[in-house]
Tab-separated table of N, CA and C in Angstrom:
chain	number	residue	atom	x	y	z
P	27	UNK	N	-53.049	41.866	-3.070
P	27	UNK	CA	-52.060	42.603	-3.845
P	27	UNK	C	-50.882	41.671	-4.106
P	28	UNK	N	-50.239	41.610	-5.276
P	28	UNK	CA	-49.323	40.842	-5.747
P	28	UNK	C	-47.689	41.362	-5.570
P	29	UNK	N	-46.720	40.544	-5.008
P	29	UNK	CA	-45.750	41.670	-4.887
P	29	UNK	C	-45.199	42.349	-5.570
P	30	UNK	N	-45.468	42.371	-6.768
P	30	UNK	CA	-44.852	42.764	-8.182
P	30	UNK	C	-45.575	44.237	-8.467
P	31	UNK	N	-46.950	44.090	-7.581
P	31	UNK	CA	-47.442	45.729	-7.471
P	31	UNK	C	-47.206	46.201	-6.082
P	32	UNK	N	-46.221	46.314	-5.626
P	32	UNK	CA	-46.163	47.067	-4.379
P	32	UNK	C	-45.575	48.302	-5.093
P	33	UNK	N	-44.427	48.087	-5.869
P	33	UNK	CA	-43.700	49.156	-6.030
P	33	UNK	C	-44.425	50.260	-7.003
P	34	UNK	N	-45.711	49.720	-7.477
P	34	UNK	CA	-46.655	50.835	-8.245
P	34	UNK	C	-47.810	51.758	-7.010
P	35	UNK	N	-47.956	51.373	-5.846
P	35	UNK	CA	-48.296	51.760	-4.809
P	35	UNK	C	-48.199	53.069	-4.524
P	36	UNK	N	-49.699	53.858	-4.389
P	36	UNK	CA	-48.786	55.382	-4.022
P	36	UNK	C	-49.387	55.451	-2.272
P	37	UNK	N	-50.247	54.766	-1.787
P	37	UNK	CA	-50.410	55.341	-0.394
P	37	UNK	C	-51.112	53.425	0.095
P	38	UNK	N	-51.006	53.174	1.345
P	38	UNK	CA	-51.750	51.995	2.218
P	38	UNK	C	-52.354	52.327	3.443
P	39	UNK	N	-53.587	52.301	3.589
P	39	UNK	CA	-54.263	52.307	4.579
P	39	UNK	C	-53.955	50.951	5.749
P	40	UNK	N	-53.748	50.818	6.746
P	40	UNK	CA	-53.478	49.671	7.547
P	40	UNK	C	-54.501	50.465	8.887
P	41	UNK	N	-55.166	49.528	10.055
P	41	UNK	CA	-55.665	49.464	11.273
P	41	UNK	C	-54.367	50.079	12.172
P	42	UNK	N	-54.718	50.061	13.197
P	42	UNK	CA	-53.778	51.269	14.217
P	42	UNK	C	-53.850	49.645	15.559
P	43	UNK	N	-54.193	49.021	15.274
P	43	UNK	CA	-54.505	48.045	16.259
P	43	UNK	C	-52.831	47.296	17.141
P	44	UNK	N	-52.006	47.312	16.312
P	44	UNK	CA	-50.657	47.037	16.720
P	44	UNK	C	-50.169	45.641	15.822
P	45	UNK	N	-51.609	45.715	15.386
P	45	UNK	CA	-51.393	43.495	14.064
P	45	UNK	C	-49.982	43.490	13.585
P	46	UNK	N	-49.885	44.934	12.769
P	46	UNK	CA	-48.652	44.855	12.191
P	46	UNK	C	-47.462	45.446	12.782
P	47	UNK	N	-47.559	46.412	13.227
P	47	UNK	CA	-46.141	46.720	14.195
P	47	UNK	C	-45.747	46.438	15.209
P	48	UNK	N	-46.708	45.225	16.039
P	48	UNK	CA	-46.168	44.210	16.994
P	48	UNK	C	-46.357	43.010	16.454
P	49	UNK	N	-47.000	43.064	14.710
P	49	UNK	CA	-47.516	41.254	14.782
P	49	UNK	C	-48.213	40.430	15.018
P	50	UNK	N	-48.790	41.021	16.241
P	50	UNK	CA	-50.308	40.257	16.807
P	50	UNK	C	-51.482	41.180	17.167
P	51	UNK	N	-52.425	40.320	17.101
P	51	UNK	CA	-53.677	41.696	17.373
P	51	UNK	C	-53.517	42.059	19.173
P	52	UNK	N	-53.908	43.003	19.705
P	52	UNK	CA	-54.366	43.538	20.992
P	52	UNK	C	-55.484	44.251	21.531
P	53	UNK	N	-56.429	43.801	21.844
P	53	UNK	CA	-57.862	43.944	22.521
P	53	UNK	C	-57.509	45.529	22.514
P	54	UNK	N	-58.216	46.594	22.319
P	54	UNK	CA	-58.297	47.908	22.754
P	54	UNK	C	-59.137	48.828	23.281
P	55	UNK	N	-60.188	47.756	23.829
P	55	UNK	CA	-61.665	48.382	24.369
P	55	UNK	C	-62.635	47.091	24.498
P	56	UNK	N	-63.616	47.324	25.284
P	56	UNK	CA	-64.594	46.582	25.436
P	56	UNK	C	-65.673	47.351	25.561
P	57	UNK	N	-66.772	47.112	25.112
P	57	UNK	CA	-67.671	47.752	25.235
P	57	UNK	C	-69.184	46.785	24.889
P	58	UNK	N	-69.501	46.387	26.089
P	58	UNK	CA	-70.917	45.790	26.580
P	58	UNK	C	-72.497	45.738	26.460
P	59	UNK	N	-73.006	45.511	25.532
P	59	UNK	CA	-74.314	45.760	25.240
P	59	UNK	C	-75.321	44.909	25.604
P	60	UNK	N	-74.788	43.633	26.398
P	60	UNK	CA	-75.667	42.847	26.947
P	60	UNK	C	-76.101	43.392	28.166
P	61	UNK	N	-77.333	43.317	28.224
P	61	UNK	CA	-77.410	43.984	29.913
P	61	UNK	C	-77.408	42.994	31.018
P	62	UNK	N	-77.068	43.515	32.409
P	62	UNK	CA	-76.771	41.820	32.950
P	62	UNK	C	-75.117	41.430	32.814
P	63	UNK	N	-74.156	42.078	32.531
P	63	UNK	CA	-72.891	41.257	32.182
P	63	UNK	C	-71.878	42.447	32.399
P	64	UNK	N	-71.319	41.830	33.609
P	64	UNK	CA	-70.312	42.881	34.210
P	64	UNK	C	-69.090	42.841	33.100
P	65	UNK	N	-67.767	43.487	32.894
P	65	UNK	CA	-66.708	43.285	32.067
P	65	UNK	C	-66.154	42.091	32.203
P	66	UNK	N	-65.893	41.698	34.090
P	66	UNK	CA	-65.255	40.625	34.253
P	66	UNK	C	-66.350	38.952	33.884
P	67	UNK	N	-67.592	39.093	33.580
P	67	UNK	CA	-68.291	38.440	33.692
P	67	UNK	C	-68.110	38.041	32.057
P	68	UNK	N	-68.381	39.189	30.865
P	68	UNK	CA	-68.442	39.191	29.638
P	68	UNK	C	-67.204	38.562	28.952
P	69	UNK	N	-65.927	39.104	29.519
P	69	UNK	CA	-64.151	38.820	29.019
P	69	UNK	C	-64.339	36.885	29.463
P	70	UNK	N	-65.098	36.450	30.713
P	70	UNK	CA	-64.982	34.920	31.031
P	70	UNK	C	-65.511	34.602	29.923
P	71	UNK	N	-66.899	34.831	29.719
P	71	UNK	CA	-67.709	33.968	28.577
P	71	UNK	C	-67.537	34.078	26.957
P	72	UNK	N	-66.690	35.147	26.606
P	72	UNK	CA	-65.829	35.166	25.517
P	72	UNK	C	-64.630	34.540	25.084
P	73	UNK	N	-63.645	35.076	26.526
P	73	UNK	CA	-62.624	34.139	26.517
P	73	UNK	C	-62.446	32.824	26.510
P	74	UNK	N	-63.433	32.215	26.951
P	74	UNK	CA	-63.706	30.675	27.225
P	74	UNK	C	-63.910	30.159	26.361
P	75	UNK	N	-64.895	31.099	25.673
P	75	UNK	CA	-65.434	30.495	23.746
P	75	UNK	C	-64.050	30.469	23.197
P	76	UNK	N	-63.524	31.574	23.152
P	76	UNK	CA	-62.318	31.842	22.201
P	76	UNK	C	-61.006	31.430	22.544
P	77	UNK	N	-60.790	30.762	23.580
P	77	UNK	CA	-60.054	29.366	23.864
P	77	UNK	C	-59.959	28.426	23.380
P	78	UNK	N	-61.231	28.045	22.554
P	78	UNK	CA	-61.186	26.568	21.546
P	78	UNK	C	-61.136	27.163	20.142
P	79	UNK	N	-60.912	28.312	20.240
P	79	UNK	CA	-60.695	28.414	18.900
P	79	UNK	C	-59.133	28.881	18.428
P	80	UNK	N	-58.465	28.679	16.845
P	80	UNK	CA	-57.585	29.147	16.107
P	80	UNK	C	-57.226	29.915	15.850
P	81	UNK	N	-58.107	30.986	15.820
P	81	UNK	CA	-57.902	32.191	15.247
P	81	UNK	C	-56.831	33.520	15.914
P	82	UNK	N	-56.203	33.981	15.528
P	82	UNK	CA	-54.874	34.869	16.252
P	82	UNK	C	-55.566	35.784	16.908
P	83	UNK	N	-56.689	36.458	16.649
P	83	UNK	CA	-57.492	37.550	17.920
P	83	UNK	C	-57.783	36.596	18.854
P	84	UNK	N	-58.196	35.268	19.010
P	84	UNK	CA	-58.557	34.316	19.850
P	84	UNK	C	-57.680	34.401	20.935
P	85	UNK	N	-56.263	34.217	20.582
P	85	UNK	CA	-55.156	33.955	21.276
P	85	UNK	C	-55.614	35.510	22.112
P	86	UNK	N	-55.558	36.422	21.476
P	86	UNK	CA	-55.887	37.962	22.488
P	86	UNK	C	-56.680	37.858	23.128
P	87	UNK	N	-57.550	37.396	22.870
P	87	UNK	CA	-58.830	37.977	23.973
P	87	UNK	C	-58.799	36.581	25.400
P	88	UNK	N	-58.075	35.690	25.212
P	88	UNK	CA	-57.889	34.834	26.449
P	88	UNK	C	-56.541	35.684	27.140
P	89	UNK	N	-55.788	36.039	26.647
P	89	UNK	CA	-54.536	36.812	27.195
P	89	UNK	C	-55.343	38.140	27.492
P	90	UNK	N	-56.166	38.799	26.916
P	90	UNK	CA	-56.938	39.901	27.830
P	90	UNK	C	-57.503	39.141	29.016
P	91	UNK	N	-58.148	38.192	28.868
P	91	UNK	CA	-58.968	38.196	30.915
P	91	UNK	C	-57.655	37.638	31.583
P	92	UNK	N	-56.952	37.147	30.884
P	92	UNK	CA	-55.879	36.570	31.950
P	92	UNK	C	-55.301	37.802	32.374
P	93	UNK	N	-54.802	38.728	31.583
P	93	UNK	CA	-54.096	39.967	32.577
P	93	UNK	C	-55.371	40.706	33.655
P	94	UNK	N	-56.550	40.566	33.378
P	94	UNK	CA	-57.662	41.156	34.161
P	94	UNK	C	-57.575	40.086	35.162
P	95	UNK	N	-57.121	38.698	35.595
P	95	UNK	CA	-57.385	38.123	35.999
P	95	UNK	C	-58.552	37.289	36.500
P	96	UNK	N	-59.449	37.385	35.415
P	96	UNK	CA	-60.315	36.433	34.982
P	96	UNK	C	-60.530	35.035	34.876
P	97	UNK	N	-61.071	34.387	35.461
P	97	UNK	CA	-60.655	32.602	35.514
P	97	UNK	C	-61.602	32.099	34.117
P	98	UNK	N	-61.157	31.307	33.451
P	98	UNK	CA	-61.751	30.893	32.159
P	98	UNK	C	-62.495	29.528	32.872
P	99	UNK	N	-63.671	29.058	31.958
P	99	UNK	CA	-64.864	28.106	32.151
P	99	UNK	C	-64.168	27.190	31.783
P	100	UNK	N	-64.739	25.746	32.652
P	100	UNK	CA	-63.917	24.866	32.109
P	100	UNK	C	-64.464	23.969	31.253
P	101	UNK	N	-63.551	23.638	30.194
P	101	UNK	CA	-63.454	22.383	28.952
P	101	UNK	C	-64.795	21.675	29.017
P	102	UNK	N	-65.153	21.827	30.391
P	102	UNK	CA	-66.193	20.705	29.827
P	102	UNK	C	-67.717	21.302	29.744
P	103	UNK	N	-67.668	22.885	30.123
P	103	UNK	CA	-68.742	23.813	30.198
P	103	UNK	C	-68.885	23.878	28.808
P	104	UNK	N	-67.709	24.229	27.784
P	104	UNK	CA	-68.223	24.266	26.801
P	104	UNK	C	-68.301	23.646	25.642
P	105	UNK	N	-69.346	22.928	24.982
P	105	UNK	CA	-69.559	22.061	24.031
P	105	UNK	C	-70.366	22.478	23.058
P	106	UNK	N	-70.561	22.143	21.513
P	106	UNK	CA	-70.772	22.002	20.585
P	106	UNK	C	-69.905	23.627	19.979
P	107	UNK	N	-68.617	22.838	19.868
P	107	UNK	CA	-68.416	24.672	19.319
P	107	UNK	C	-68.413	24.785	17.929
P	108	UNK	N	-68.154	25.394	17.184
P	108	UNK	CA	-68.075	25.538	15.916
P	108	UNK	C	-67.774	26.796	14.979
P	109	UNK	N	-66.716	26.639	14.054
P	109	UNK	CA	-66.104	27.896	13.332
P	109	UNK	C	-66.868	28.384	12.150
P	110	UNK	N	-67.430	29.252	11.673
P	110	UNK	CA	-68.265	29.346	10.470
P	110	UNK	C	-67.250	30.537	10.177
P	111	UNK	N	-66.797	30.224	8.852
P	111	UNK	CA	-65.451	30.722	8.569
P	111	UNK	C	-65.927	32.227	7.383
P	112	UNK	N	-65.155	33.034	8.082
P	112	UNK	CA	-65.941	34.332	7.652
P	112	UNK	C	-66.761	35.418	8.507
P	113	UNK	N	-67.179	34.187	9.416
P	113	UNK	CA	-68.441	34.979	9.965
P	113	UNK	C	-67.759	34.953	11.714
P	114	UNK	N	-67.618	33.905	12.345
P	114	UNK	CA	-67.178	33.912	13.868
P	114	UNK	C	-67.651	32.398	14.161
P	115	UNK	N	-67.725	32.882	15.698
P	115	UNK	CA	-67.799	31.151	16.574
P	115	UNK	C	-69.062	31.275	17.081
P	116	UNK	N	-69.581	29.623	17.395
P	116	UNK	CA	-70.400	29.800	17.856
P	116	UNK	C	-70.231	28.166	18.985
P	117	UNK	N	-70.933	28.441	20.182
P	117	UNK	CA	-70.882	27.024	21.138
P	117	UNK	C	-71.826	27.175	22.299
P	118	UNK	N	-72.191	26.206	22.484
P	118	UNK	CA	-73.289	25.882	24.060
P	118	UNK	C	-71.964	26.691	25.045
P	119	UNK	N	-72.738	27.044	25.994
P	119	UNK	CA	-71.539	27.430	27.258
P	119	UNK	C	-72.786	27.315	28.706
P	120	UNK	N	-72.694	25.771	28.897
P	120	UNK	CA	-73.669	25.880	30.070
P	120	UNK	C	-75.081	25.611	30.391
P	121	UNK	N	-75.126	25.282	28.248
P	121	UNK	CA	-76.152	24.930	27.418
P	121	UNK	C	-76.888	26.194	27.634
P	122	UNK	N	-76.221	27.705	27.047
P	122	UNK	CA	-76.458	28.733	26.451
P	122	UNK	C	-76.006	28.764	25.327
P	123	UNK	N	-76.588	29.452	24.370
P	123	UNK	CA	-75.888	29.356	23.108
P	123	UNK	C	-75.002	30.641	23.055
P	124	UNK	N	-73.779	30.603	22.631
P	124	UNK	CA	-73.147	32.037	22.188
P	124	UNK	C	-72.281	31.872	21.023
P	125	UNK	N	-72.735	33.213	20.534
P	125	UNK	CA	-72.307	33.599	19.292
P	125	UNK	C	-71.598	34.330	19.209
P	126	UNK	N	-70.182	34.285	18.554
P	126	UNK	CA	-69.384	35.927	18.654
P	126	UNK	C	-68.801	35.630	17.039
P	127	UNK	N	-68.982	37.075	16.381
P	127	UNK	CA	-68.106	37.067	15.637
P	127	UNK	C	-68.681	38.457	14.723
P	128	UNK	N	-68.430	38.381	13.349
P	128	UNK	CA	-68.375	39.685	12.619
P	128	UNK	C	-69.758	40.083	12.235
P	129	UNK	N	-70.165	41.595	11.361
P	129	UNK	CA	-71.249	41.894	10.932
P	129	UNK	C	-71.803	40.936	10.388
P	130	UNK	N	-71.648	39.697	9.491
P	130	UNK	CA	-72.255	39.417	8.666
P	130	UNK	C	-72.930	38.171	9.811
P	131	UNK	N	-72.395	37.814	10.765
P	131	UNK	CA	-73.215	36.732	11.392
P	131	UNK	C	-73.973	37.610	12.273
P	132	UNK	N	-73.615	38.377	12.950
P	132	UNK	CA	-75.016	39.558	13.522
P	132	UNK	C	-76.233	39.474	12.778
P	133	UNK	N	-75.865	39.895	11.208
P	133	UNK	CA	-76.891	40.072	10.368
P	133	UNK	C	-77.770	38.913	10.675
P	134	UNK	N	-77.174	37.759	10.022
P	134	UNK	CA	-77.642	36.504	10.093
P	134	UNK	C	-78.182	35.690	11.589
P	135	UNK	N	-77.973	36.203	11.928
P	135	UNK	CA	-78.289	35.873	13.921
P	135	UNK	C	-79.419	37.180	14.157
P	136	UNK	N	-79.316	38.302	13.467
P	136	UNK	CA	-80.812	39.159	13.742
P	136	UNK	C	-80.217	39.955	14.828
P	137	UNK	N	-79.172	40.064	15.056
P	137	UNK	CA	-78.497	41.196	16.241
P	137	UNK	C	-78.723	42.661	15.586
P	138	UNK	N	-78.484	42.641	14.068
P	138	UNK	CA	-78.664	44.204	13.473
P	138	UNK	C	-79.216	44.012	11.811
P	139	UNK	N	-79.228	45.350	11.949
P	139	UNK	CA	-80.199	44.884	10.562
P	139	UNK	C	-79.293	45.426	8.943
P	140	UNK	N	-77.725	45.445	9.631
P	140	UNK	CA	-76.971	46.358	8.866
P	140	UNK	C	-76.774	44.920	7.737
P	141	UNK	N	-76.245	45.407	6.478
P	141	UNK	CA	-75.848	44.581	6.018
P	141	UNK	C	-75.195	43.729	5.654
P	142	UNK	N	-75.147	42.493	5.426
P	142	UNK	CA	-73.799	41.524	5.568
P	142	UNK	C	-72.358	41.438	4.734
């Protein structure tokens, strides 16, 4: 949207997440579908991924295990990482592969069959 159309605007939908009325995103649930992977177990191997990465939810979800008090993997556990922009991260952790990120790399990774 251009700012020159705000003022033609009659209603905005925005997320309830806090992005905009604190500014930054904030984790608001977890919910586990790997079987095998306690919360504190799942928040390490996420957070750890999402430690090498840029992205401003990134910054959240390492500040989520840190208030759980979660110890993050170290630097050298995880290698080959990589941003596929759009879609999420992906990196060895232990020489496991993990993948996190949105519907469209699920799709493409075969996690669901929804569309991208």
């Amino acid at each position: 949207v251009h700012l020159e159309n705000l003022g033609r605007m009659k209603s905005l939908a925005v997320d309830k997440t806090g992005t905009l009325t604190e500014g930054r995103f904030k984790l608001q649930a977890v919910e586990i579908s790997a079987p095998g992977y306690s919360r504190g177990q799942f928040l390490q191997l996420v957070a750890s991924v999402e430690n090498c990465a840029a992205h401003p939810m990134a910054v959240d979800l390492v500040a989520a295990a840190r208030r759980e008090n979660v110890a993050l993997l170290s630097e050298q556990a995880i290698t080959s990482f990589d941003t596929l922009p759009g879609q999420g991260i992906t990196a060895q952790v232990n020489g496991a592969r993990v993948e996190i990120g949105n519907r469209r790399l699920a799709a493409r990774a075969g996690w669901t069959t929804a569309a991208p």
